[in-house]
Amino acid sequence: MKYLFLLTLLLMVPVSAFAEADVITLDNGLQVILEEMHFSPTVMVLVQYQVGARNETAEISGISHFTEHMMFNGTPDMPGGRFWQLVQKNGGEANGGTGTNQTTYYIYFPAAKLEEALRMESDRMHNCFMDSAAIAQEIGVVMDEWRLSEDSPDRAIYYKANENFYGDHPLSRTVLGTSESIAAFNKESVTDYYETYYRPSNAILTVIGDFESEEALALIEEYFGTIPSGAAPVNNVPEITEWDFPSRVDFDFPAESDRFLLHFQGCEITSPDIPALMLLSRYFSSNRIGWIENNLVNTGALTTGYASSPNGLDCNPFSFIGTVQEEASTDSVIELLTAEAYRLAEEPIDNEQLSLLKNFLLGREVMSTNTPKSQAYRLTYNLSLYGDVHAYDTLLDEIAALTPEEVQEVASRYFTEERLMTTVLHATEGGAMARNTSSQGTTQVDVPEITDWSALELDAEEFVLPEHSVSEGTERFELSNGMVLLVKEDHSFPIVEMMITVPMSDRQASARKAGISGITSELMLRGTEELDFAAFHSRLAETGSSTWLSSGTKYTLGNVYGSSSHLDTYFTSLSELLIKPALLEEDFVSVRDRALGMHMNQREQPFYAFFTGMDKILLTESTCRTADSTTLSNITHSETVDWWKTCVRPQGSVLAIVGDITPEHALQLTEEYFGSWQNPDSPLPELVEYQFNEVAGDTVVTTMPGKIQVAGAVGCRGPSFLADDYAAFSTMNRILGGGIGSRLGQNIRETQGLAYITGSMIDGTTNSFSTGSRFIAYLSTGADMTVRAIDAMVEECELIARAGVRPEELLLEQSRGLGRHALSSDDYDSVARYLAITEFQGLPLTYDIDKLESVLSLDISDIQQVAEKYFTGKWFVSVAGGVDQNMEPLE
């Protein structure tokens, strides 16, 4: 059968790329998954505890998630913010996530720091502080996260549906809990929960990356082997024996668009029906080839929509969710979708379509597990949910063997009216769901404290630049038509990543046409002169591949990836997409309608509102390019076609190819498929650079009725990425707001409990211009704390200008940059992206090393000087959410 190409693909993966996963159980019951992966010098350490929202009672709803937060708040060996300092020092990533079934933590470090990561996770497993003061502060942080969730229509429909679908079962409650349950957490309740579930016998440790298994296992034994096992937690989750849900639930919620969520009563993850249900979910939503995309999104009925099969230890539903376009009837869309589900219960799926879905699902397997991070999550969930790290491989085998009649038989049992509950969110202008909020857990701090940066053993003398750039080994070619080809050969995996930058962006268009590049990109994806939408994307799906285009500030980025045995298909698809798109008028109408629907959904989000508000006051009107319903509606089909003809050209385009291909072969294929691509006679429109308002600051407030949350920002002009002081400013920005370990993260979030999300940003090379960059410090907070939170954020910015930074802060950020370099090239995608973007902007391909060298040359006086220069007190302030024009909470 066609899908058997996967077997060849899997057999082609060299042993040097990754070795078979080993599963070892330590004497204390800790299950350990080890797998070597030597493509990049990185290592993923993941710990998963078998506890989640399903284990909670109503009185402690949300405590699994709250305990996850407390796991980052210190141990005797890692007090205060030391955990985040260590992550920063090593240039790593760390995070946690709580779900219904498990709570998961990870540390992603350069491979040389494996022992550090293991020590940190073992320390957290049994030594975490559950200090009363820290708990009180964290309540403020989690309360802010709860407010964000309460304001979200996408969350609201799930909450309402599950509440009715599951009745009194724990699955009816949210992972975050309620404002009342969060406010009631204390040292006793959190400590008891931690000591009950956080133990080796209830955990899985997964280590994937560039190491030798024998050495890694010795370290694991050293750091985890002596932790007491403890008694196994009692399984307190009630079994679902009876179902009693309504056939339909309707409710109002502040939103721009209606939504629906269909729950068909499903099954447990271990059911033999899971392979067929997984395939059915792909039938409805497999990227561009799914039924929902072709029949509801492309026809203007839905803005977004997808299906999901059951996935959990308990009986989970097969679900459909959709966001309805403005002119469509919600009930009519639901009727179309359920009619197709019921049809599949009556008729076998087309054999050709079934083969296509199998090829797509199976062909993506290698591409989805080619990084330590993705593989760690895959193997851990396999062991956690199925009891076998290879469970997903077994599922793929079972999917490959399914017949149309077997899929129909499963559909006939699940897709019935008796098993269906329909939930509909009716969009209103506001107020319907604005529940009570709370400022509990926040702490008034007049002068924010600076974190203790001592005892980190930082020494600039030990800092050494990486020996090689990400671009090491890249060969550059230029075609006669001006197109540039970059090729980096690597045979760790039998796949290739093709990334292209094209000189098309909204900053080349007039303000009246803001959004035209996004519409043009999507219209190009609707088919070519030779193949319609379905045929074009099915050709790629047969190989497990897909494609996308995304317009940005300076260029449009495109991608095709997949097995190196299908290079002709990828070159054919990418060249036809760029050179011969169909650009049909009937497709244009649905593309523009979808863009309008997406814009309506963005308007529901306070973060989107404050970003657009900031651009409108920070930039001059003539240089602001913010798409809205007016500009999108103004764009015509003929203008879109003309925009493609004008901008999508070989001159200025860069194709980067990374992976299992030689430079000679890549050049041959590029000449064959792109060599005849011609440039238009008209000149390329110039980019409109930022021009900044010269007024002494300004404030804009976007009032959003029905919201209890606020997103706010302060901003100013920053240096151009070409300026001599850009390295100093970007380093200062990281110290100020680069993650939870930054000043904003520690003083706004952790110390004062004012925000769940806070940070700062400066335009990078992809968004900055010679005229300057946009600097923004941002946060989310409760409506009643808006003024205080904005003032605290301004104080943090101005404190750096007044007093500078400590030497340890700068050393820590320099150390982070060095460690981060290893993580920046852990897959073919990131390398290809770096090459295409760097070349497009005319920067040397060694820019990554050049930038690091500039950062390492800085001293603390450079940081204070750049802060003094740009942080002059002339702040632009943008606030959006549940406040009036005086930043007072709405009634």
Coordinates of C-alpha atoms in Angstrom, one line a residue, residues 50-478:
Q50 CA 0.7 11.3 37.8
V51 CA -1.6 13.8 39.3
G52 CA -3.9 16.4 37.7
A53 CA -7.3 18.0 38.0
R54 CA -9.0 14.6 38.0
N55 CA -7.6 13.9 41.4
E56 CA -9.1 17.0 43.1
T57 CA -12.2 17.5 45.1
A58 CA -14.4 20.6 44.6
E59 CA -13.0 22.1 47.8
I60 CA -9.4 22.1 46.5
S61 CA -10.2 22.6 42.8
G62 CA -7.1 24.0 41.1
I63 CA -4.6 22.8 43.7
S64 CA -2.6 20.6 41.1
H65 CA -2.0 23.8 39.0
F66 CA -1.2 25.8 42.1
T67 CA 1.3 23.3 43.3
E68 CA 2.9 23.4 39.9
H69 CA 3.5 27.2 40.4
M70 CA 4.9 26.6 43.9
M71 CA 7.4 24.1 42.4
F72 CA 9.3 27.2 41.0
N73 CA 9.4 29.1 44.3
G74 CA 12.4 27.6 45.9
T75 CA 14.1 24.9 48.0
P76 CA 16.8 25.2 50.6
D77 CA 19.5 24.9 47.9
M78 CA 17.6 27.1 45.4
P79 CA 16.0 29.8 47.5
G80 CA 13.8 32.6 46.0
G81 CA 14.4 33.1 42.3
R82 CA 17.5 30.9 42.2
F83 CA 15.8 28.3 40.0
W84 CA 15.2 30.8 37.3
Q85 CA 18.7 32.3 37.7
L86 CA 20.2 28.8 37.1
V87 CA 18.0 28.4 34.0
Q88 CA 19.2 31.8 32.8
K89 CA 22.8 31.1 33.6
N90 CA 22.8 28.0 31.4
G91 CA 20.9 29.6 28.6
G92 CA 18.1 27.1 29.0
E93 CA 14.3 26.8 29.0
A94 CA 12.1 25.6 31.8
N95 CA 8.3 25.4 32.3
G96 CA 5.6 23.4 33.8
G97 CA 2.1 22.4 32.7
T98 CA -0.9 21.0 34.5
G99 CA -3.6 18.9 32.8
T100 CA -6.5 16.7 33.7
N101 CA -4.3 13.6 34.1
Q102 CA -0.7 14.7 34.8
T103 CA 1.5 17.6 35.8
T104 CA 4.7 18.0 33.8
Y105 CA 7.9 19.9 34.2
Y106 CA 10.9 20.3 31.9
I107 CA 14.3 21.8 31.8
Y108 CA 16.0 22.1 28.3
F109 CA 19.7 22.8 28.6
P110 CA 22.9 22.6 26.6
A111 CA 24.1 18.9 26.8
A112 CA 27.1 19.8 29.0
K113 CA 24.7 20.9 31.7
L114 CA 22.8 17.6 32.1
E115 CA 24.0 17.1 35.7
E116 CA 22.8 20.6 36.6
A117 CA 19.3 19.9 35.2
L118 CA 19.1 16.6 37.0
R119 CA 20.2 18.1 40.3
M120 CA 17.6 20.9 40.0
E121 CA 14.7 18.5 39.3
S122 CA 15.7 16.0 42.0
D123 CA 15.8 18.9 44.5
R124 CA 12.3 20.0 43.5
M125 CA 11.0 16.5 43.8
H126 CA 11.3 16.4 47.6
N127 CA 12.6 19.7 49.0
C128 CA 10.2 22.4 47.8
F129 CA 9.4 25.3 50.1
M130 CA 5.7 25.7 50.7
D131 CA 6.2 28.9 52.6
S132 CA 3.0 30.8 53.8
A133 CA 4.3 34.1 52.5
A134 CA 5.2 32.6 49.1
I135 CA 1.8 30.9 48.8
A136 CA 0.1 34.2 49.6
Q137 CA 2.1 36.0 46.8
E138 CA 1.5 33.2 44.3
I139 CA -2.2 33.4 44.9
G140 CA -2.1 36.8 43.3
V141 CA -0.2 35.4 40.3
V142 CA -2.6 32.5 39.8
M143 CA -5.6 34.7 40.4
D144 CA -4.4 36.8 37.4
E145 CA -4.1 33.7 35.3
W146 CA -7.6 32.8 36.4
R147 CA -8.9 36.2 35.2
L148 CA -7.3 35.7 31.8
S149 CA -9.1 32.4 31.5
E150 CA -12.4 33.9 32.7
D151 CA -12.2 36.5 30.0
S152 CA -11.6 34.0 27.2
P153 CA -14.6 32.9 25.1
D154 CA -12.6 29.9 23.9
R155 CA -12.0 28.8 27.5
A156 CA -15.6 29.7 28.5
I157 CA -17.2 27.3 26.0
Y158 CA -15.1 24.4 27.2
Y159 CA -15.9 25.2 30.8
K160 CA -19.6 25.4 30.2
A161 CA -19.6 22.2 28.1
N162 CA -17.6 20.1 30.5
E163 CA -19.7 21.4 33.5
N164 CA -22.8 20.0 31.8
F165 CA -21.3 17.0 30.2
Y166 CA -19.6 15.5 33.3
G167 CA -22.0 16.6 36.0
D168 CA -20.4 16.1 39.5
H169 CA -17.3 14.3 38.2
P170 CA -13.9 16.0 38.7
L171 CA -13.7 16.4 34.9
S172 CA -16.5 18.9 35.1
R173 CA -14.2 21.4 36.8
T174 CA -11.4 23.6 35.4
V175 CA -7.7 22.9 35.8
L176 CA -7.3 26.4 37.3
G177 CA -10.1 26.1 39.9
T178 CA -12.3 28.9 41.1
S179 CA -11.4 32.3 42.6
E180 CA -12.8 31.0 45.9
S181 CA -10.7 27.8 45.9
I182 CA -7.5 29.6 44.8
A183 CA -7.9 32.2 47.5
A184 CA -8.3 29.5 50.2
F185 CA -5.0 27.7 49.5
N186 CA -2.6 27.7 52.4
K187 CA 0.6 26.1 53.6
E188 CA -1.2 23.1 55.1
S189 CA -3.3 22.2 52.0
V190 CA -0.5 22.7 49.5
T191 CA 2.1 20.9 51.5
D192 CA -0.3 17.9 52.0
Y193 CA -0.9 17.7 48.3
Y194 CA 2.8 18.0 47.4
E195 CA 3.8 15.3 49.9
T196 CA 1.0 13.0 48.7
Y197 CA 1.7 13.1 45.0
Y198 CA 5.3 14.3 44.5
R199 CA 7.3 11.2 45.0
P200 CA 9.4 8.9 42.8
S201 CA 6.9 6.1 42.8
N202 CA 4.4 8.5 41.2
A203 CA 6.7 10.0 38.6
I204 CA 8.4 9.5 35.3
L205 CA 11.8 11.0 34.5
T206 CA 12.6 11.3 30.8
V207 CA 16.1 12.3 29.6
I208 CA 16.6 12.8 25.8
G209 CA 19.6 14.3 24.1
D210 CA 23.3 14.4 23.4
F211 CA 24.7 12.1 26.1
E212 CA 26.0 8.6 26.8
S213 CA 23.3 6.5 28.5
E214 CA 25.6 4.8 30.9
E215 CA 26.9 8.2 32.3
A216 CA 23.4 9.7 32.4
L217 CA 22.0 6.7 34.3
A218 CA 24.8 7.0 36.9
L219 CA 23.9 10.7 37.5
I220 CA 20.2 9.8 37.7
E221 CA 20.9 7.1 40.4
E222 CA 23.0 9.7 42.3
Y223 CA 20.4 12.4 42.3
F224 CA 17.1 10.5 42.3
G225 CA 18.0 7.1 43.6
T226 CA 18.1 8.1 47.3
I227 CA 14.8 9.9 47.4
P228 CA 12.4 7.9 49.5
S229 CA 9.7 6.2 47.6
G230 CA 6.8 6.8 50.0
A231 CA 3.4 5.1 49.8
A232 CA 1.6 5.0 46.5
P233 CA -1.2 7.6 46.3
V234 CA -4.7 6.3 46.6
N235 CA -6.6 6.4 43.3
N236 CA -9.5 8.7 44.4
V237 CA -11.0 9.3 40.9
P238 CA -14.6 8.1 40.6
E239 CA -15.5 6.0 37.7
I240 CA -18.1 7.4 35.3
T241 CA -20.8 4.7 35.3
E242 CA -23.8 6.8 34.1
W243 CA -24.2 9.7 31.7
D244 CA -26.9 12.3 32.1
F245 CA -26.2 15.4 30.0
P246 CA -28.5 17.7 28.2
S247 CA -28.8 17.6 24.5
R248 CA -28.0 21.3 24.1
V249 CA -26.6 24.1 26.2
D250 CA -26.8 27.8 25.1
F251 CA -25.3 30.8 26.9
D252 CA -24.2 34.4 26.3
F253 CA -20.7 35.6 26.6
P254 CA -18.8 38.8 25.7
A255 CA -17.2 38.0 22.3
E256 CA -17.2 39.1 18.7
S257 CA -18.2 35.7 17.2
D258 CA -20.4 32.8 18.1
R259 CA -18.8 29.5 18.9
F260 CA -20.0 25.9 19.2
L261 CA -18.6 22.8 20.9
L262 CA -20.0 19.4 20.1
H263 CA -19.2 16.5 22.5
F264 CA -19.9 13.0 21.3
Q265 CA -19.7 10.6 24.3
G266 CA -16.3 8.9 23.8
C267 CA -14.1 6.4 25.5
E268 CA -10.9 5.9 27.5
I269 CA -7.5 6.2 25.8
T270 CA -7.0 2.4 26.1
S271 CA -10.1 1.6 24.1
P272 CA -9.5 -0.5 20.9
D273 CA -11.6 2.1 19.1
I274 CA -8.9 4.8 19.6
P275 CA -7.1 4.1 16.2
A276 CA -10.3 4.6 14.2
L277 CA -11.3 7.6 16.3
M278 CA -7.9 9.2 15.7
L279 CA -8.2 8.7 12.0
L280 CA -11.7 10.2 12.0
S281 CA -10.4 13.3 13.8
R282 CA -7.8 13.6 11.0
Y283 CA -10.5 13.2 8.4
F284 CA -12.2 16.3 9.8
S285 CA -9.1 18.4 10.6
S286 CA -5.8 17.4 9.0
N287 CA -4.3 20.7 8.2
R288 CA -5.3 21.8 4.7
I289 CA -6.8 18.4 3.7
G290 CA -9.4 18.2 6.4
W291 CA -13.2 18.2 5.7
I292 CA -13.8 21.2 8.0
E293 CA -11.1 23.3 6.2
N294 CA -12.5 22.4 2.8
N295 CA -16.2 22.5 3.4
L296 CA -16.7 25.0 6.3
V297 CA -13.6 27.3 6.5
N298 CA -13.0 27.8 2.8
T299 CA -16.8 28.3 2.1
G300 CA -17.0 31.2 4.6
A301 CA -19.0 29.4 7.3
L302 CA -16.2 29.1 9.9
T303 CA -13.2 31.2 10.8
T304 CA -11.5 28.3 12.5
G305 CA -12.6 24.7 13.3
Y306 CA -11.2 21.4 14.3
A307 CA -12.0 17.9 15.7
S308 CA -10.3 16.0 18.5
S309 CA -10.4 12.3 19.5
P310 CA -10.6 11.1 23.1
N311 CA -7.4 11.6 25.0
G312 CA -7.3 10.8 28.7
L313 CA -7.4 8.2 31.4
D314 CA -11.1 8.7 31.9
C315 CA -13.9 8.6 29.3
N316 CA -13.3 11.7 27.1
P317 CA -15.5 12.9 24.3
F318 CA -14.9 13.1 20.6
S319 CA -15.2 16.8 20.0
F320 CA -15.8 19.4 17.3
I321 CA -15.2 23.1 18.0
G322 CA -15.8 26.0 15.6
T323 CA -15.8 29.8 15.5
V324 CA -18.6 31.0 13.3
Q325 CA -18.2 33.7 10.7
E326 CA -20.4 36.8 11.1
E327 CA -22.7 36.2 8.2
A328 CA -23.1 32.4 8.8
S329 CA -25.9 30.7 10.8
T330 CA -24.5 28.8 13.8
D331 CA -27.2 26.2 13.7
S332 CA -26.8 25.7 10.0
V333 CA -23.1 25.1 10.4
I334 CA -23.7 22.6 13.2
E335 CA -26.2 20.8 11.0
L336 CA -23.7 20.5 8.1
L337 CA -21.0 19.2 10.5
T338 CA -23.2 16.6 12.3
A339 CA -24.7 15.5 8.9
E340 CA -21.2 14.6 7.7
A341 CA -20.5 12.7 11.0
Y342 CA -23.7 10.8 10.6
R343 CA -22.9 10.1 7.0
L344 CA -19.6 8.5 8.0
A345 CA -21.6 6.3 10.4
E346 CA -23.7 5.1 7.4
E347 CA -21.2 5.0 4.6
P348 CA -17.6 3.7 4.4
I349 CA -15.0 6.4 4.0
D350 CA -13.6 6.7 0.5
N351 CA -10.7 4.3 0.1
E352 CA -8.5 6.9 -1.7
Q353 CA -9.3 9.4 1.1
L354 CA -8.5 6.8 3.8
S355 CA -5.1 6.1 2.1
L356 CA -4.3 9.8 1.9
L357 CA -5.1 10.3 5.6
K358 CA -2.9 7.4 6.6
N359 CA 0.0 8.7 4.5
F360 CA -0.3 12.1 6.1
L361 CA -0.6 10.8 9.6
L362 CA 2.2 8.2 9.3
G363 CA 4.5 10.4 7.2
R364 CA 4.6 13.2 9.8
E365 CA 5.8 10.8 12.4
V366 CA 9.6 11.2 11.9
M367 CA 9.2 15.0 11.4
S368 CA 7.3 15.3 14.7
T369 CA 9.9 13.6 16.9
N370 CA 13.2 14.9 15.6
T371 CA 14.0 17.1 18.6
P372 CA 14.8 16.2 22.2
K373 CA 11.8 18.2 23.4
S374 CA 9.2 16.7 21.1
Q375 CA 10.5 13.1 21.6
A376 CA 10.5 13.5 25.4
Y377 CA 6.9 14.6 25.5
R378 CA 5.9 11.8 23.1
L379 CA 7.6 9.0 25.1
T380 CA 6.5 10.2 28.5
Y381 CA 2.9 10.4 27.5
N382 CA 3.1 7.0 25.9
L383 CA 4.3 5.5 29.2
S384 CA 1.9 7.6 31.3
L385 CA -1.3 6.9 29.4
Y386 CA -0.6 3.5 27.8
G387 CA 2.0 2.0 30.0
D388 CA 4.4 1.6 27.1
V389 CA 6.8 4.1 25.5
H390 CA 6.2 2.5 22.1
A391 CA 2.4 2.7 22.4
Y392 CA 2.1 5.3 19.7
D393 CA 4.1 3.1 17.2
T394 CA 1.5 0.4 17.9
L395 CA -1.3 2.8 17.3
L396 CA 0.2 3.8 14.0
D397 CA 0.4 0.2 12.9
E398 CA -3.2 -0.3 13.9
I399 CA -4.2 2.9 11.9
A400 CA -2.3 1.6 8.9
A401 CA -4.3 -1.6 9.0
L402 CA -7.8 0.0 9.2
T403 CA -10.3 -0.7 6.4
P404 CA -13.1 1.7 5.4
E405 CA -15.6 -0.7 6.9
E406 CA -13.8 -0.8 10.2
V407 CA -13.8 3.0 10.4
Q408 CA -17.5 3.1 9.6
E409 CA -18.3 0.6 12.2
V410 CA -16.6 2.7 14.9
A411 CA -18.3 5.9 13.6
S412 CA -21.7 4.2 13.7
R413 CA -21.3 3.5 17.4
Y414 CA -20.0 7.0 18.4
F415 CA -21.7 9.4 16.0
T416 CA -25.3 9.1 17.2
E417 CA -27.8 11.7 18.4
E418 CA -28.1 10.0 21.8
R419 CA -24.3 10.5 22.4
L420 CA -24.2 14.2 21.4
M421 CA -24.3 17.3 23.5
T422 CA -24.2 20.6 21.7
T423 CA -22.9 23.8 23.4
V424 CA -23.3 27.2 21.8
L425 CA -21.7 30.4 22.9
H426 CA -23.8 33.4 21.7
A427 CA -21.6 36.5 21.3
T428 CA -22.8 39.6 23.3
E429 CA -21.3 43.0 23.7
G430 CA -20.3 42.4 27.3
G431 CA -21.2 41.9 30.9
A432 CA -22.7 38.4 30.8
M433 CA -19.9 36.4 32.4
A434 CA -17.9 39.0 34.3
R435 CA -17.7 37.2 37.6
N436 CA -16.2 38.5 40.9
T437 CA -12.5 38.9 41.0
S438 CA -10.0 39.3 43.8
S439 CA -6.8 41.2 44.6
Q440 CA -5.8 38.6 47.3
G441 CA -2.2 37.7 47.2
T442 CA -0.9 41.0 45.8
T443 CA 1.6 42.9 47.9
Q444 CA 2.1 46.7 47.9
V445 CA 5.9 47.4 47.4
D446 CA 6.8 51.1 47.2
V447 CA 10.3 50.5 45.8
P448 CA 10.5 47.1 44.1
E449 CA 13.4 45.0 45.5
I450 CA 16.2 43.8 43.3
T451 CA 16.7 40.0 43.4
D452 CA 19.7 38.6 45.1
W453 CA 22.1 37.7 42.3
S454 CA 25.0 36.5 44.5
A455 CA 26.5 33.0 44.8
L456 CA 26.1 32.0 41.2
E457 CA 29.8 31.6 40.5
L458 CA 29.9 33.7 37.4
D459 CA 33.2 34.6 35.9
A460 CA 33.6 36.5 32.6
E461 CA 37.0 35.0 32.2
E462 CA 35.4 31.7 31.6
F463 CA 33.1 32.9 28.9
V464 CA 34.1 31.5 25.5
L465 CA 32.4 32.2 22.2
P466 CA 31.0 29.1 20.4
E467 CA 33.4 27.7 17.9
H468 CA 30.9 27.7 15.1
S469 CA 28.0 29.7 13.8
V470 CA 24.6 28.1 13.2
S471 CA 25.5 28.7 9.5
E472 CA 28.7 26.6 9.7
G473 CA 29.0 24.5 6.5
T474 CA 26.4 26.4 4.6
E475 CA 27.0 26.9 0.9
R476 CA 25.6 30.0 -0.9
F477 CA 24.5 30.2 -4.6
E478 CA 22.8 32.9 -6.6

